[in-house]
Amino acid sequence: MSIMVSALAGTGKTFTLVGGVQALYGKSLDTMPSRQQTAIWKAVKEQFCPDSVCFTTFTVSAKDEIKRRITPSLCTTTTLSAMGYQAIKCEVGITGEIPKVNKWKTDRLVEIVHNGTSVHILKKTLPGYPTAVKRLVQLAKYSLLTTPDDDILESLAGQYGVILGENAKRIFDTVRKVLILACKDCLSIDFDDMLWLPLVLNIPIKRYDLLIVDEGQDLNHCQQELALRASNNLFIAGDAHQAIYGFAGADTKSMTTMYHKLWDREGCENFPLTVTYRCSQAVTREAQFIVPALEAHHSNVEGSIGLEDNCDTVAPLDMILCRVNAPLIGEAFKLIMRGIPAMVLGKGGIDSGLKRLIEILKPDSLPDLKIKIGRYNAKETTRICNSKGGTTGIIALNDKCSCLHSLCQHATSVDEVIKNIDELFANKNDAVTLSSIHRAKGLEANNVFIIRPDLLPHPLAKTDWEREQERNLQYVAITRARHTLTYVE
């Protein structure tokens, strides 16, 4: 029998999992638990008597935090990726060799497919081509695919906003060849291989009596299957209403999927965790319009909900959120002009994507860049529509192009656009944080401002799963606020 915790925002989800481990071994916690947590820990003690326990996290930093909070002798702490890597290492170790982590593996395989032509050269001769190949290879791995046909790859590209341009057929052929080569090479592996290879090659995975999984709502199909193969029983927690990474390859119904799989295997008991210790009374009431089950702890401050015409009252350490990134660019420039430090979250992702698009467009002047952005946006929108891809891809495309347009409004040359990208996305201390809602998940601030609330839900969301993701995004945005929440129209 497995246990699932359906935890809402700010309810102490990770604390509950940690407390469950402590309860197994009769250890007490300094903090007084809620009635819901007490019930969960009681069930953990009654249902599990494990000889081996493993606590898995998504990131290394989260793993280190769990190791700090749990006595090491009580359980193993790792990431799902590291668990997969260990399985590959044991399999390859039979030959006396050790697999090496190579984050450039897909680049190397692309070069092999192109008879040694470097990715650097391919980027120049076929702008956007290597990037599209690598992204589709990653998405195929997340979906446990090995030889996807053109229709599947076309659908993935449309749904996730992968830029194909005029090289779609060539990209698809290369993706399949790279996947085949990746399956044959277990000595050089990237981070996606750590999850994918043990499953598609049926490599034995170390099994634990009890596997603990945090952030269960964000699992993709690879991670779900790996967790199931590595456990006799699962203790999993997540918030289905915070499942917002469908655009990145996660299963948007991960908690439901896992519940049914666990129920079919040996049964699963579901426990609620509904009392938030983060959000003020007013913010909680606002969130209840989306998730009625959320409750504010009686000790939480009253707080407030406001409506303003601008962000003039924003101060350092406040947070500004938006459904998309483009409006954040303009707000960041306004703050900087007022002498208020500001940073846009997305370094290493959004910033590099914007610079990559500039490379693809090859503008010879700022006016030329503006014209090419418009043409490119129209062309790619038509392609995504023709491929019957999801509107998530169109939203991402429009947002990227709008970001560049906004940057152009505050520059006199293409070089200055690039310079401004580096400046806006640089990490800064004691600054106003501007972020898309996706990137703000897991963060919080005393005062949160939501700009362009008319984009929640996004008007382009049409399918059921897209609308559900939009509701989840609205819920995540609201529950980032500890004290006050202000909508800026």
Short mmCIF file of N, CA and C in Angstrom, two decimals, residues 334-446:
data_model
loop_
_atom_site.label_atom_id
_atom_site.label_comp_id
_atom_site.label_asym_id
_atom_site.label_seq_id
_atom_site.Cartn_x
_atom_site.Cartn_y
_atom_site.Cartn_z
N LYS A 334 11.26 50.54 -16.58
CA LYS A 334 10.68 51.64 -15.79
C LYS A 334 11.30 51.70 -14.40
N LEU A 335 11.48 50.55 -13.77
CA LEU A 335 12.06 50.51 -12.43
C LEU A 335 13.50 51.01 -12.44
N ILE A 336 14.27 50.57 -13.43
CA ILE A 336 15.67 50.98 -13.53
C ILE A 336 15.77 52.49 -13.72
N MET A 337 14.86 53.06 -14.53
CA MET A 337 14.86 54.50 -14.74
C MET A 337 14.53 55.27 -13.46
N ARG A 338 13.80 54.62 -12.53
CA ARG A 338 13.48 55.23 -11.24
C ARG A 338 14.56 54.98 -10.20
N GLY A 339 15.62 54.27 -10.60
CA GLY A 339 16.72 53.99 -9.68
C GLY A 339 16.47 52.80 -8.79
N ILE A 340 15.49 51.97 -9.13
CA ILE A 340 15.17 50.78 -8.33
C ILE A 340 15.79 49.56 -9.01
N PRO A 341 16.67 48.82 -8.31
CA PRO A 341 17.28 47.63 -8.93
C PRO A 341 16.23 46.60 -9.29
N ALA A 342 16.36 46.02 -10.47
CA ALA A 342 15.37 45.04 -10.95
C ALA A 342 16.06 43.94 -11.73
N MET A 343 15.54 42.75 -11.62
CA MET A 343 16.06 41.63 -12.41
C MET A 343 14.91 40.77 -12.91
N VAL A 344 15.03 40.32 -14.14
CA VAL A 344 14.04 39.43 -14.73
C VAL A 344 14.57 38.01 -14.62
N LEU A 345 13.79 37.13 -14.01
CA LEU A 345 14.23 35.74 -13.88
C LEU A 345 14.22 35.06 -15.25
N GLY A 346 15.23 34.24 -15.48
CA GLY A 346 15.29 33.53 -16.76
C GLY A 346 16.69 33.44 -17.31
N LYS A 347 17.69 33.79 -16.51
CA LYS A 347 19.07 33.72 -16.97
C LYS A 347 19.43 32.28 -17.30
N GLY A 348 20.06 32.09 -18.46
CA GLY A 348 20.40 30.74 -18.90
C GLY A 348 19.29 30.07 -19.67
N GLY A 349 18.14 30.75 -19.83
CA GLY A 349 17.03 30.17 -20.57
C GLY A 349 16.43 31.19 -21.51
N ILE A 350 15.68 32.15 -20.95
CA ILE A 350 15.02 33.15 -21.79
C ILE A 350 16.05 34.01 -22.51
N ASP A 351 17.06 34.46 -21.76
CA ASP A 351 18.05 35.36 -22.37
C ASP A 351 18.78 34.70 -23.54
N SER A 352 19.18 33.44 -23.35
CA SER A 352 19.88 32.76 -24.45
C SER A 352 18.95 32.49 -25.62
N GLY A 353 17.66 32.23 -25.33
CA GLY A 353 16.69 32.01 -26.39
C GLY A 353 16.46 33.26 -27.23
N LEU A 354 16.45 34.42 -26.58
CA LEU A 354 16.28 35.68 -27.31
C LEU A 354 17.49 35.96 -28.19
N LYS A 355 18.68 35.72 -27.64
CA LYS A 355 19.89 35.96 -28.44
C LYS A 355 19.98 34.96 -29.61
N ARG A 356 19.51 33.74 -29.36
CA ARG A 356 19.53 32.74 -30.43
C ARG A 356 18.58 33.14 -31.56
N LEU A 357 17.43 33.71 -31.22
CA LEU A 357 16.48 34.15 -32.24
C LEU A 357 17.07 35.29 -33.07
N ILE A 358 17.81 36.18 -32.42
CA ILE A 358 18.47 37.26 -33.16
C ILE A 358 19.46 36.67 -34.16
N GLU A 359 20.19 35.64 -33.75
CA GLU A 359 21.14 34.98 -34.65
C GLU A 359 20.43 34.38 -35.85
N ILE A 360 19.26 33.77 -35.59
CA ILE A 360 18.50 33.14 -36.67
C ILE A 360 18.00 34.18 -37.67
N LEU A 361 17.55 35.32 -37.16
CA LEU A 361 16.99 36.36 -38.03
C LEU A 361 18.06 37.12 -38.81
N LYS A 362 19.30 37.14 -38.32
CA LYS A 362 20.43 37.80 -38.99
C LYS A 362 20.09 39.23 -39.43
N PRO A 363 19.70 40.09 -38.50
CA PRO A 363 19.36 41.47 -38.89
C PRO A 363 20.61 42.28 -39.18
N ASP A 364 20.52 43.19 -40.13
CA ASP A 364 21.66 44.07 -40.41
C ASP A 364 21.49 45.45 -39.78
N SER A 365 20.33 45.67 -39.11
CA SER A 365 20.09 46.93 -38.41
C SER A 365 18.91 46.73 -37.47
N LEU A 366 18.69 47.70 -36.59
CA LEU A 366 17.56 47.60 -35.66
C LEU A 366 16.22 47.64 -36.40
N PRO A 367 16.02 48.54 -37.38
CA PRO A 367 14.76 48.51 -38.13
C PRO A 367 14.55 47.17 -38.84
N ASP A 368 15.65 46.61 -39.37
CA ASP A 368 15.55 45.32 -40.04
C ASP A 368 15.13 44.23 -39.07
N LEU A 369 15.66 44.28 -37.83
CA LEU A 369 15.29 43.29 -36.81
C LEU A 369 13.80 43.38 -36.51
N LYS A 370 13.25 44.59 -36.40
CA LYS A 370 11.83 44.75 -36.10
C LYS A 370 10.97 44.14 -37.21
N ILE A 371 11.36 44.37 -38.45
CA ILE A 371 10.60 43.83 -39.58
C ILE A 371 10.66 42.31 -39.58
N LYS A 372 11.85 41.77 -39.36
CA LYS A 372 12.02 40.31 -39.41
C LYS A 372 11.32 39.61 -38.26
N ILE A 373 11.23 40.26 -37.12
CA ILE A 373 10.50 39.67 -36.00
C ILE A 373 9.04 39.45 -36.38
N GLY A 374 8.43 40.46 -36.98
CA GLY A 374 7.03 40.35 -37.38
C GLY A 374 6.80 39.26 -38.41
N ARG A 375 7.68 39.21 -39.43
CA ARG A 375 7.55 38.18 -40.47
C ARG A 375 7.73 36.78 -39.89
N TYR A 376 8.75 36.65 -39.03
CA TYR A 376 9.05 35.36 -38.43
C TYR A 376 7.88 34.88 -37.57
N ASN A 377 7.31 35.79 -36.78
CA ASN A 377 6.19 35.43 -35.91
C ASN A 377 5.00 34.94 -36.74
N ALA A 378 4.69 35.65 -37.82
CA ALA A 378 3.56 35.25 -38.66
C ALA A 378 3.80 33.90 -39.32
N LYS A 379 5.02 33.70 -39.82
CA LYS A 379 5.35 32.45 -40.51
C LYS A 379 5.28 31.25 -39.56
N GLU A 380 5.87 31.40 -38.37
CA GLU A 380 5.90 30.29 -37.42
C GLU A 380 4.52 30.01 -36.84
N THR A 381 3.71 31.04 -36.67
CA THR A 381 2.35 30.84 -36.18
C THR A 381 1.56 30.01 -37.18
N THR A 382 1.72 30.32 -38.46
CA THR A 382 1.04 29.55 -39.51
C THR A 382 1.50 28.10 -39.50
N ARG A 383 2.83 27.89 -39.33
CA ARG A 383 3.36 26.52 -39.33
C ARG A 383 2.79 25.72 -38.16
N ILE A 384 2.75 26.33 -36.96
CA ILE A 384 2.25 25.62 -35.80
C ILE A 384 0.77 25.28 -35.97
N CYS A 385 0.01 26.22 -36.53
CA CYS A 385 -1.42 25.96 -36.77
C CYS A 385 -1.61 24.83 -37.79
N ASN A 386 -0.81 24.84 -38.85
CA ASN A 386 -0.91 23.80 -39.87
C ASN A 386 -0.52 22.43 -39.35
N SER A 387 0.41 22.41 -38.36
CA SER A 387 0.85 21.14 -37.80
C SER A 387 -0.07 20.66 -36.69
N LYS A 388 -1.12 21.44 -36.43
CA LYS A 388 -2.11 21.11 -35.40
C LYS A 388 -1.46 21.02 -34.03
N GLY A 389 -0.43 21.82 -33.82
CA GLY A 389 0.21 21.86 -32.52
C GLY A 389 -0.63 22.63 -31.53
N GLY A 390 -0.34 22.45 -30.25
CA GLY A 390 -1.10 23.11 -29.21
C GLY A 390 -0.83 24.61 -29.20
N THR A 391 -1.75 25.37 -28.61
CA THR A 391 -1.58 26.81 -28.56
C THR A 391 -0.48 27.22 -27.58
N THR A 392 -0.02 26.28 -26.75
CA THR A 392 1.11 26.56 -25.86
C THR A 392 2.31 27.02 -26.69
N GLY A 393 2.52 26.36 -27.83
CA GLY A 393 3.62 26.74 -28.71
C GLY A 393 3.45 28.13 -29.28
N ILE A 394 2.21 28.49 -29.63
CA ILE A 394 1.94 29.82 -30.18
C ILE A 394 2.15 30.89 -29.11
N ILE A 395 1.69 30.61 -27.88
CA ILE A 395 1.89 31.56 -26.78
C ILE A 395 3.38 31.81 -26.56
N ALA A 396 4.17 30.74 -26.54
CA ALA A 396 5.62 30.88 -26.33
C ALA A 396 6.26 31.66 -27.46
N LEU A 397 5.84 31.38 -28.69
CA LEU A 397 6.38 32.07 -29.86
C LEU A 397 6.06 33.56 -29.81
N ASN A 398 4.79 33.88 -29.58
CA ASN A 398 4.38 35.28 -29.53
C ASN A 398 5.10 36.04 -28.41
N ASP A 399 5.26 35.35 -27.29
CA ASP A 399 5.92 35.99 -26.15
C ASP A 399 7.38 36.31 -26.46
N LYS A 400 8.06 35.35 -27.08
CA LYS A 400 9.47 35.57 -27.42
C LYS A 400 9.62 36.75 -28.39
N CYS A 401 8.76 36.78 -29.40
CA CYS A 401 8.83 37.88 -30.37
C CYS A 401 8.46 39.22 -29.72
N SER A 402 7.48 39.19 -28.82
CA SER A 402 7.09 40.42 -28.12
C SER A 402 8.21 40.91 -27.21
N CYS A 403 8.93 39.98 -26.58
CA CYS A 403 10.08 40.35 -25.74
C CYS A 403 11.11 41.11 -26.58
N LEU A 404 11.41 40.60 -27.78
CA LEU A 404 12.38 41.26 -28.64
C LEU A 404 11.87 42.63 -29.08
N HIS A 405 10.58 42.72 -29.40
CA HIS A 405 10.01 44.02 -29.78
C HIS A 405 10.17 45.03 -28.65
N SER A 406 9.88 44.60 -27.42
CA SER A 406 10.01 45.49 -26.26
C SER A 406 11.45 45.92 -26.07
N LEU A 407 12.39 45.00 -26.24
CA LEU A 407 13.81 45.34 -26.11
C LEU A 407 14.24 46.33 -27.19
N CYS A 408 13.67 46.18 -28.38
CA CYS A 408 14.01 47.10 -29.47
C CYS A 408 13.56 48.53 -29.16
N GLN A 409 12.46 48.65 -28.40
CA GLN A 409 11.95 49.98 -28.07
C GLN A 409 12.90 50.75 -27.15
N HIS A 410 13.79 50.02 -26.48
CA HIS A 410 14.71 50.64 -25.53
C HIS A 410 16.16 50.54 -26.00
N ALA A 411 16.35 50.48 -27.31
CA ALA A 411 17.71 50.36 -27.86
C ALA A 411 17.82 51.16 -29.15
N THR A 412 19.06 51.45 -29.52
CA THR A 412 19.31 52.17 -30.78
C THR A 412 20.06 51.31 -31.79
N SER A 413 20.42 50.09 -31.38
CA SER A 413 21.13 49.18 -32.28
C SER A 413 20.90 47.75 -31.83
N VAL A 414 21.23 46.81 -32.70
CA VAL A 414 21.10 45.38 -32.36
C VAL A 414 22.04 45.03 -31.22
N ASP A 415 23.25 45.58 -31.25
CA ASP A 415 24.22 45.32 -30.17
C ASP A 415 23.68 45.79 -28.82
N GLU A 416 22.96 46.91 -28.83
CA GLU A 416 22.41 47.41 -27.57
C GLU A 416 21.27 46.52 -27.08
N VAL A 417 20.53 45.94 -27.99
CA VAL A 417 19.49 44.98 -27.61
C VAL A 417 20.13 43.82 -26.85
N ILE A 418 21.22 43.28 -27.40
CA ILE A 418 21.91 42.16 -26.77
C ILE A 418 22.49 42.56 -25.41
N LYS A 419 23.04 43.77 -25.34
CA LYS A 419 23.58 44.27 -24.08
C LYS A 419 22.48 44.40 -23.03
N ASN A 420 21.31 44.89 -23.43
CA ASN A 420 20.19 45.04 -22.49
C ASN A 420 19.68 43.68 -22.01
N ILE A 421 19.72 42.68 -22.88
CA ILE A 421 19.33 41.33 -22.46
C ILE A 421 20.22 40.85 -21.32
N ASP A 422 21.52 41.02 -21.50
CA ASP A 422 22.47 40.61 -20.46
C ASP A 422 22.24 41.36 -19.16
N GLU A 423 21.92 42.64 -19.25
CA GLU A 423 21.73 43.45 -18.05
C GLU A 423 20.44 43.09 -17.31
N LEU A 424 19.35 42.93 -18.05
CA LEU A 424 18.06 42.69 -17.41
C LEU A 424 17.99 41.33 -16.72
N PHE A 425 18.67 40.34 -17.30
CA PHE A 425 18.57 38.98 -16.76
C PHE A 425 19.71 38.63 -15.81
N ALA A 426 20.55 39.60 -15.47
CA ALA A 426 21.64 39.36 -14.53
C ALA A 426 21.09 39.26 -13.11
N ASN A 427 21.63 38.34 -12.32
CA ASN A 427 21.19 38.17 -10.94
C ASN A 427 21.65 39.37 -10.09
N LYS A 428 20.75 39.87 -9.26
CA LYS A 428 21.06 41.02 -8.40
C LYS A 428 20.46 40.79 -7.01
N ASN A 429 21.16 41.28 -6.01
CA ASN A 429 20.67 41.20 -4.64
C ASN A 429 19.78 42.40 -4.32
N ASP A 430 18.83 42.19 -3.41
CA ASP A 430 17.96 43.28 -2.94
C ASP A 430 17.28 44.02 -4.09
N ALA A 431 16.85 43.28 -5.07
CA ALA A 431 16.19 43.88 -6.24
C ALA A 431 14.73 43.47 -6.29
N VAL A 432 13.96 44.19 -7.09
CA VAL A 432 12.62 43.73 -7.42
C VAL A 432 12.77 42.54 -8.37
N THR A 433 12.08 41.46 -8.07
CA THR A 433 12.13 40.28 -8.92
C THR A 433 10.94 40.30 -9.88
N LEU A 434 11.23 40.29 -11.17
CA LEU A 434 10.19 40.21 -12.19
C LEU A 434 10.25 38.82 -12.80
N SER A 435 9.12 38.15 -12.87
CA SER A 435 9.16 36.75 -13.31
C SER A 435 7.86 36.34 -13.99
N SER A 436 8.00 35.43 -14.94
CA SER A 436 6.81 34.74 -15.43
C SER A 436 6.31 33.86 -14.28
N ILE A 437 5.06 33.49 -14.30
CA ILE A 437 4.50 32.67 -13.23
C ILE A 437 5.18 31.31 -13.21
N HIS A 438 5.50 30.78 -14.38
CA HIS A 438 6.18 29.48 -14.44
C HIS A 438 7.46 29.49 -13.62
N ARG A 439 8.26 30.53 -13.79
CA ARG A 439 9.55 30.57 -13.11
C ARG A 439 9.43 30.96 -11.64
N ALA A 440 8.29 31.48 -11.25
CA ALA A 440 8.11 31.91 -9.85
C ALA A 440 7.65 30.77 -8.95
N LYS A 441 7.31 29.63 -9.51
CA LYS A 441 6.85 28.51 -8.69
C LYS A 441 7.92 28.14 -7.68
N GLY A 442 7.53 28.01 -6.42
CA GLY A 442 8.48 27.72 -5.36
C GLY A 442 9.00 28.96 -4.67
N LEU A 443 8.73 30.14 -5.25
CA LEU A 443 9.16 31.40 -4.65
C LEU A 443 8.00 32.06 -3.91
N GLU A 444 8.32 33.06 -3.09
CA GLU A 444 7.28 33.81 -2.39
C GLU A 444 7.84 35.17 -2.01
N ALA A 445 6.95 36.11 -1.72
CA ALA A 445 7.35 37.45 -1.29
C ALA A 445 6.23 38.04 -0.46
N ASN A 446 6.57 38.98 0.40
CA ASN A 446 5.53 39.62 1.21
C ASN A 446 4.52 40.35 0.33
#
